[in-house]
XYZ file of C-alpha atoms in Angstrom:
442
model
C -3.482 -6.782 -3.050
C -4.126 -8.739 0.113
C -7.891 -8.664 -0.152
C -9.617 -9.707 -3.316
C -12.573 -11.858 -4.177
C -11.098 -12.326 -7.620
C -8.861 -15.270 -8.399
C -6.398 -15.497 -11.257
C -5.278 -18.772 -12.801
C -7.245 -20.553 -10.109
C -4.614 -20.061 -7.418
C -4.953 -16.485 -6.248
C -3.775 -13.264 -7.746
C -0.027 -13.638 -7.652
C 2.207 -16.414 -6.500
C 4.561 -14.394 -4.321
C 4.525 -11.594 -1.863
C 2.107 -9.882 0.378
C -0.792 -11.168 -1.637
C -0.589 -14.197 0.632
C 0.301 -16.206 -2.453
C 2.652 -19.119 -2.910
C 2.352 -22.746 -2.055
C 3.674 -24.848 0.797
C 7.415 -24.913 1.189
C 10.259 -24.872 3.709
C 9.352 -23.013 6.866
C 5.649 -22.568 6.157
C 3.008 -21.636 3.597
C 5.087 -18.838 2.080
C 8.105 -21.018 1.515
C 7.159 -21.576 -2.104
C 8.180 -18.758 -4.488
C 10.329 -17.334 -1.722
C 7.717 -15.652 0.440
C 8.452 -13.868 3.697
C 9.831 -16.884 5.470
C 13.345 -16.407 6.745
C 15.433 -18.990 8.595
C 13.256 -20.858 11.043
C 9.834 -19.847 9.700
C 8.069 -16.536 9.231
C 10.551 -13.790 10.001
C 10.797 -10.934 7.530
C 13.757 -9.529 9.463
C 15.803 -12.718 9.302
C 17.823 -14.494 11.918
C 18.181 -11.320 13.954
C 14.551 -11.662 14.949
C 12.127 -8.932 15.771
C 12.980 -5.643 17.362
C 11.490 -4.289 20.581
C 7.920 -5.437 21.155
C 8.059 -7.559 18.023
C 8.610 -4.850 15.408
C 11.379 -4.425 12.858
C 14.909 -4.291 14.329
C 15.259 -1.233 16.499
C 11.649 -0.099 16.034
C 9.033 -0.525 18.709
C 5.721 -1.840 17.470
C 3.924 0.446 19.903
C 5.894 3.685 19.480
C 6.462 5.154 16.033
C 9.979 6.322 15.123
C 8.900 9.905 15.865
C 8.889 10.571 19.603
C 5.527 10.395 21.356
C 5.667 14.148 21.932
C 6.370 14.849 18.270
C 3.519 12.601 17.149
C 1.030 14.133 19.558
C 1.994 17.646 18.477
C 1.820 16.696 14.808
C -1.555 15.028 15.248
C -2.968 18.091 16.973
C -1.676 20.374 14.225
C -3.040 18.194 11.438
C -6.288 17.034 13.025
C -8.417 18.939 10.529
C -6.478 17.610 7.551
C -6.982 13.905 8.129
C -3.282 13.158 8.515
C -2.086 9.828 9.915
C 1.334 8.321 10.476
C 1.899 4.888 8.921
C 4.126 2.303 10.572
C 6.482 0.598 8.137
C 6.630 -3.151 8.820
C 10.095 -3.760 7.403
C 9.080 -2.703 3.893
C 6.485 -5.484 3.760
C 3.368 -3.466 4.518
C 2.209 -0.210 6.100
C 0.018 0.033 9.189
C -2.564 2.616 10.235
C -4.102 2.845 13.706
C -7.878 2.908 14.193
C -9.940 3.438 17.321
C -13.229 1.552 17.221
C -16.112 1.628 19.660
C -17.112 3.302 22.929
C -14.822 3.289 24.826
C -12.310 3.145 21.964
C -10.424 -0.052 21.191
C -7.073 0.395 19.391
C -6.732 -1.688 16.236
C -3.920 -1.719 13.676
C -4.591 -2.649 10.047
C -2.785 -2.587 6.718
C -3.663 0.129 4.207
C -4.518 -1.424 0.878
C -5.355 0.476 -2.308
C -6.000 -2.854 -4.046
C -9.130 -3.702 -2.048
C -12.245 -1.882 -0.896
C -13.462 -3.137 2.507
C -12.326 -2.856 6.115
C -12.077 -5.974 8.211
C -10.520 -6.659 11.625
C -9.691 -9.522 14.015
C -7.375 -11.997 12.280
C -7.132 -15.323 14.068
C -3.654 -15.107 15.559
C -3.035 -18.771 16.351
C -3.405 -19.635 12.663
C -1.577 -16.549 11.358
C 1.885 -16.364 9.853
C 3.195 -14.555 12.936
C 1.562 -14.971 16.322
C 3.760 -12.228 17.839
C 2.953 -9.541 15.295
C -0.714 -10.485 15.140
C -1.179 -10.067 18.881
C 0.293 -6.556 18.752
C -2.318 -5.389 16.234
C -5.236 -5.693 18.632
C -8.721 -7.155 18.566
C -12.114 -5.522 18.459
C -14.769 -6.870 20.825
C -18.276 -5.683 19.905
C -19.662 -6.664 23.313
C -17.235 -4.242 24.982
C -18.525 -1.264 22.984
C -21.609 0.708 23.983
C -22.049 1.875 20.393
C -21.684 -1.401 18.457
C -24.495 -2.704 16.280
C -24.750 -6.075 14.578
C -25.482 -5.722 10.851
C -25.256 -9.363 9.825
C -24.500 -10.817 6.433
C -21.576 -13.009 5.489
C -18.082 -11.712 4.750
C -15.659 -14.046 2.996
C -12.343 -13.409 1.264
C -10.017 -15.949 -0.318
C -6.338 -15.323 -1.042
C -3.742 -17.280 -2.976
C -2.725 -18.588 0.438
C -5.120 -17.948 3.294
C -8.691 -16.861 3.769
C -10.940 -14.814 6.055
C -14.599 -15.094 6.922
C -16.867 -13.304 9.347
C -19.878 -11.005 9.579
C -20.659 -7.301 9.450
C -20.923 -4.879 12.352
C -21.283 -1.115 12.696
C -19.634 1.164 15.240
C -18.123 4.588 15.755
C -14.553 4.812 14.495
C -11.673 7.279 14.687
C -9.526 7.324 11.559
C -6.779 9.884 10.955
C -8.230 12.169 13.640
C -11.769 11.992 12.216
C -14.436 10.448 14.437
C -16.954 8.751 12.155
C -20.243 7.326 13.461
C -21.904 4.178 12.119
C -19.018 2.737 10.107
C -19.809 -0.702 8.677
C -16.957 -3.213 8.608
C -16.354 -6.939 8.853
C -15.347 -8.719 12.038
C -13.583 -11.974 11.248
C -14.448 -15.119 13.151
C -11.942 -17.291 11.324
C -8.842 -16.698 9.226
C -5.524 -18.238 8.337
C -2.143 -16.823 7.381
C -2.986 -13.120 7.696
C -1.738 -11.430 10.878
C -3.531 -8.088 10.483
C -6.833 -6.709 9.396
C -7.015 -4.571 6.280
C -8.336 -1.122 5.408
C -9.281 -1.270 1.743
C -9.112 2.137 0.053
C -10.180 1.243 -3.473
C -13.357 2.257 -5.260
C -16.140 1.004 -2.983
C -19.768 2.211 -2.900
C -21.661 2.097 -5.243
C -19.354 -0.176 -7.233
C -17.932 -3.063 -5.244
C -20.087 -2.880 -2.094
C -23.626 -1.751 -1.285
C -22.772 0.314 1.783
C -20.605 3.445 2.213
C -16.911 2.953 2.883
C -14.863 5.013 5.325
C -13.839 7.307 2.468
C -17.491 7.707 1.386
C -18.518 8.552 4.962
C -15.780 11.164 5.342
C -17.224 12.948 2.323
C -20.910 12.605 3.215
C -20.234 13.941 6.721
C -18.226 16.909 5.369
C -14.978 15.812 6.953
C -13.259 16.009 3.575
C -14.426 17.633 0.347
C -14.101 14.675 -2.009
C -13.019 11.000 -2.023
C -9.330 11.850 -2.315
C -6.344 10.745 -0.247
C -2.593 11.042 -0.636
C 0.130 8.552 0.252
C 3.823 9.118 0.855
C 5.520 5.914 1.968
C 8.949 7.511 1.862
C 12.244 5.736 1.554
C 12.927 2.314 3.018
C 13.646 2.731 6.721
C 13.164 6.533 6.667
C 10.183 6.303 9.055
C 8.198 9.151 7.503
C 5.318 7.175 5.968
C 1.957 8.959 5.985
C -1.551 9.077 4.570
C -3.720 12.192 4.316
C -7.467 12.023 3.705
C -8.721 15.008 1.737
C -5.350 16.696 1.563
C -1.861 16.854 0.078
C 1.489 17.442 1.772
C 3.205 19.888 -0.564
C 6.547 19.421 1.172
C 6.827 15.864 -0.102
C 7.415 16.689 -3.785
C 8.672 19.460 -6.087
C 6.631 21.321 -8.697
C 3.155 20.383 -9.921
C 1.643 16.914 -9.695
C 1.165 15.076 -12.988
C -2.351 13.672 -13.585
C -2.205 10.019 -14.625
C -5.689 8.935 -15.729
C -7.212 5.685 -14.505
C -6.748 3.302 -17.425
C -8.739 1.492 -18.523
C -11.400 4.038 -17.538
C -13.761 2.878 -14.814
C -16.540 2.706 -17.421
C -14.559 -0.110 -19.077
C -13.670 -2.004 -15.900
C -15.581 -4.754 -14.140
C -18.208 -2.731 -12.213
C -17.835 -5.084 -9.237
C -14.081 -4.519 -9.053
C -13.041 -0.979 -10.032
C -9.303 -0.526 -9.497
C -6.538 2.088 -9.641
C -5.101 0.947 -12.976
C -2.719 3.400 -14.671
C -0.632 3.116 -17.803
C 3.171 2.796 -17.596
C 4.725 4.145 -20.801
C 8.423 3.453 -20.185
C 10.702 1.345 -17.988
C 14.443 1.769 -17.559
C 17.431 1.845 -15.224
C 19.907 4.593 -14.369
C 23.204 3.025 -13.336
C 25.300 4.462 -10.500
C 27.299 7.526 -11.543
C 25.831 7.383 -15.056
C 23.939 10.603 -15.886
C 22.155 8.954 -18.821
C 19.577 6.325 -17.967
C 18.755 3.391 -20.211
C 15.170 2.891 -21.401
C 14.160 -0.676 -22.285
C 10.846 0.142 -23.941
C 9.740 2.162 -26.955
C 8.697 5.494 -25.399
C 6.393 6.237 -28.327
C 4.358 3.029 -28.325
C 4.888 1.058 -25.101
C 1.906 0.596 -22.788
C 1.557 -1.505 -19.632
C -1.542 -0.946 -17.461
C -0.594 -1.557 -13.813
C -2.534 -1.597 -10.565
C -1.160 0.806 -7.938
C -1.297 -1.390 -4.850
C 0.004 -0.389 -1.416
C -0.949 -3.888 -0.274
C 1.681 -5.547 -2.464
C 5.230 -5.760 -1.134
C 6.748 -6.239 -4.591
C 5.853 -5.136 -8.098
C 4.868 -7.585 -10.849
C 5.389 -6.741 -14.511
C 6.130 -8.351 -17.872
C 8.583 -11.229 -17.653
C 10.754 -9.919 -20.521
C 11.277 -6.610 -18.716
C 12.103 -8.355 -15.439
C 14.711 -10.403 -17.285
C 16.367 -7.299 -18.755
C 16.348 -5.445 -15.423
C 17.626 -8.542 -13.655
C 20.617 -8.705 -15.982
C 21.607 -5.171 -14.971
C 21.766 -6.319 -11.343
C 23.464 -9.646 -12.101
C 20.420 -11.349 -10.652
C 20.151 -15.070 -10.146
C 16.930 -17.025 -10.394
C 16.054 -19.519 -7.673
C 14.164 -22.763 -8.182
C 10.845 -21.006 -7.705
C 11.588 -18.399 -10.387
C 12.372 -15.482 -8.050
C 15.003 -12.951 -9.113
C 17.566 -12.585 -6.309
C 20.270 -9.911 -6.166
C 23.285 -9.056 -4.039
C 22.171 -6.836 -1.159
C 25.135 -4.497 -1.713
C 23.205 -3.030 -4.664
C 20.984 -1.283 -2.109
C 23.904 0.945 -1.114
C 24.613 2.158 -4.660
C 23.224 5.462 -6.014
C 21.297 4.208 -9.036
C 17.574 4.234 -9.802
C 14.959 2.128 -11.557
C 12.821 4.421 -13.684
C 9.101 4.246 -14.508
C 7.639 6.687 -17.040
C 4.046 7.889 -17.423
C 2.164 10.085 -19.896
C 4.852 9.595 -22.563
C 7.669 10.938 -20.432
C 5.875 13.866 -18.818
C 6.458 12.140 -15.474
C 9.268 9.733 -14.636
C 9.584 8.253 -11.141
C 13.168 7.353 -10.265
C 13.113 4.728 -7.510
C 16.387 4.469 -5.593
C 18.031 1.057 -5.508
C 17.631 1.085 -1.727
C 13.868 1.494 -2.034
C 13.493 -0.806 -5.028
C 15.475 -3.857 -3.896
C 13.570 -5.658 -1.162
C 15.669 -7.068 1.663
C 13.684 -10.100 2.719
C 16.099 -10.635 5.591
C 19.775 -9.681 6.102
C 21.873 -11.048 3.279
C 18.870 -12.101 1.167
C 17.510 -9.550 -1.318
C 14.970 -9.730 -4.103
C 14.615 -7.641 -7.215
C 11.792 -5.139 -6.702
C 9.988 -6.382 -9.797
C 9.130 -10.018 -10.362
C 7.391 -11.665 -13.325
C 3.603 -11.676 -13.287
C 1.953 -15.068 -13.623
C 2.538 -16.698 -16.994
C -0.120 -15.571 -19.425
C -1.426 -12.877 -17.076
C -1.578 -9.171 -17.823
C -2.544 -8.262 -14.258
C 0.531 -6.135 -13.602
C 1.130 -4.404 -10.282
C 3.195 -1.496 -9.025
C 3.602 -2.285 -5.341
C 5.598 -0.787 -2.503
C 8.921 -1.202 -4.339
C 7.615 1.429 -6.763
C 5.453 3.498 -4.422
C 8.391 4.340 -2.121
C 9.782 6.486 -4.944
C 6.570 8.434 -5.620
C 4.170 10.827 -3.963
C 0.667 9.726 -4.955
C -2.761 11.329 -4.715
C -5.654 8.910 -5.302
C -8.487 11.010 -6.715
C -11.819 9.196 -7.050
C -13.554 12.499 -7.792
C -11.749 12.875 -11.124
C -10.577 9.265 -11.669
C -6.938 10.298 -11.675
C -3.746 9.385 -9.826
C -1.746 12.576 -9.287
C 1.964 11.808 -9.131
C 5.429 13.236 -8.647
C 8.838 12.161 -7.383
C 8.873 11.711 -3.599
C 11.030 14.037 -1.512
C 10.910 14.848 2.172
C 11.699 18.453 2.953
C 9.150 19.238 5.664
C 5.388 19.414 6.147
C 2.662 21.686 4.842
C -0.715 20.117 4.270
C -3.385 21.710 2.095
C -6.891 20.456 1.428
C -8.049 19.399 -2.044
C -11.316 18.380 -3.661
C -13.359 21.569 -3.297
C -13.645 21.522 -7.085
C -12.815 18.798 -9.585
C -9.118 18.466 -10.398
C -8.091 21.312 -8.105
C -5.083 19.194 -7.123
C -3.457 20.490 -10.309
C -2.972 23.849 -8.601
C -0.928 22.424 -5.715
C 2.770 23.061 -6.280
C 5.317 21.063 -4.308
C 7.744 23.087 -2.240
C 10.828 20.838 -2.272
C-alpha cells in the first residue's frame, strides 16, 4: 500500500516492497530488505536497463503492448463501460492514464486499492528513478482553464519516503469518463516515489471529507454503484485492465464467489476502511502433481489479508512463508528475504489460496507468483510480515492469479480464477449483489 497515513511498528507499514519500505542500503534507500535496487542503483529490470523510452525491456513507456489502433478501437467500444488499459511496470506496479484540466494534461499514476486519495506530481529529482518519473507527466494548474485551488494540507508518510502538497480541483478524464470538479492533491515536495497514486479504497464519508473519483462516477450516473473490477493478468502477458462499474466476463469461468469484507467495515477503524478478506487455506501444487498440498487446517484456519494492488509482494505469517520457502529450496539473505532460483518460474506448479472454506481456491502460477526483481534474482512471492504484526497483505503476486471485483455497495470482493479468453464487458451495480448473476465465459 504505497499511500497510508498509518504507521506500523514506527517504521512504516512493511519493510520491503512497493510500500516504499526498507532502510538505507547498497545502491539507495531500498537496498535494505532487498528492495527494487538492482546492480548500480534503482533498476527493477536489472543490468539490462530499461526498454524503449524507459519502460520494461521491450515495452515502450508511451505505447501499450496492444497496437495504437487496437487500443483506440477498444477504447471506443468500451467507452460506456469505464474500461481502461493498465501498463505493467515489470510486475512492480500497474499504471493508469488520466487526463486532467482544460486543455487536458496526460498524467500516469499507480492504481492502489490500499489507499483512498489521488495525488499527482512526484518530485522527480528526489525520486527513485528520474527516468521513469519524467515519463509519468506533471500537472500544471496554471495551464488549465478549469483548475480551482481548494487549499488545505496534504501529507503522506511512507516507510521510506514522503509526499506533501495541497488540494486542487479540475476536470478529469478517467477510463473514458469525463468528470468535472474532481478534488485531488498536487504535491510540492516528495522523495523516493516516482509516480502519483490513484487510491481506490473506501473514501468518502470514511477516510476523507470530499467525494473520491469513484464517488463522483456514481453521483454523476456514470456507473451504477461504487464497484470496479481488476484483472492484472499473468506476468508479462500485457492484458492488465480495470473496469469501473463493470465486469469482463471473458476473464474467468463460472460464477464469481463473494468473499465478504472481514472484519466488517463496522468493526474497522472508521478513518481507514480497507479491503480485508479472510484467507482460509494456503498450499502449493507441485509441477506434474495432480494433488496439491495444504499447509493449514481447512476447517479452522483464518488469516485476514488486505487486497492491495499497490503492493508488489504479498506478506503473510512467517511460519507459512517458511514452509512455502522450503518447497522452493529458498535461501534467506541477510535482510530476511526469501530468495529462489528463477528457473522455478518456468515450471507448471501453483501456489494456492483458499477462501470461504474451499468454495474458492485461486491457483497462482509459479511464473506469476515468483517475482523476478532483475534477471537472475528472484524472490518468493510471499514474504514474512513484520514480527508481531498481523497486518497481512495479498499483493500483486496473488492478484495476478485472480479476477477481482471490488464491491463497495455490498462490502464484498467477488473473486474467481483469472483466465483470458476474450472480452465482453457487462455493467453491474443496478441492484445490490447483482454481480452474482454474472457468469464467466471462459
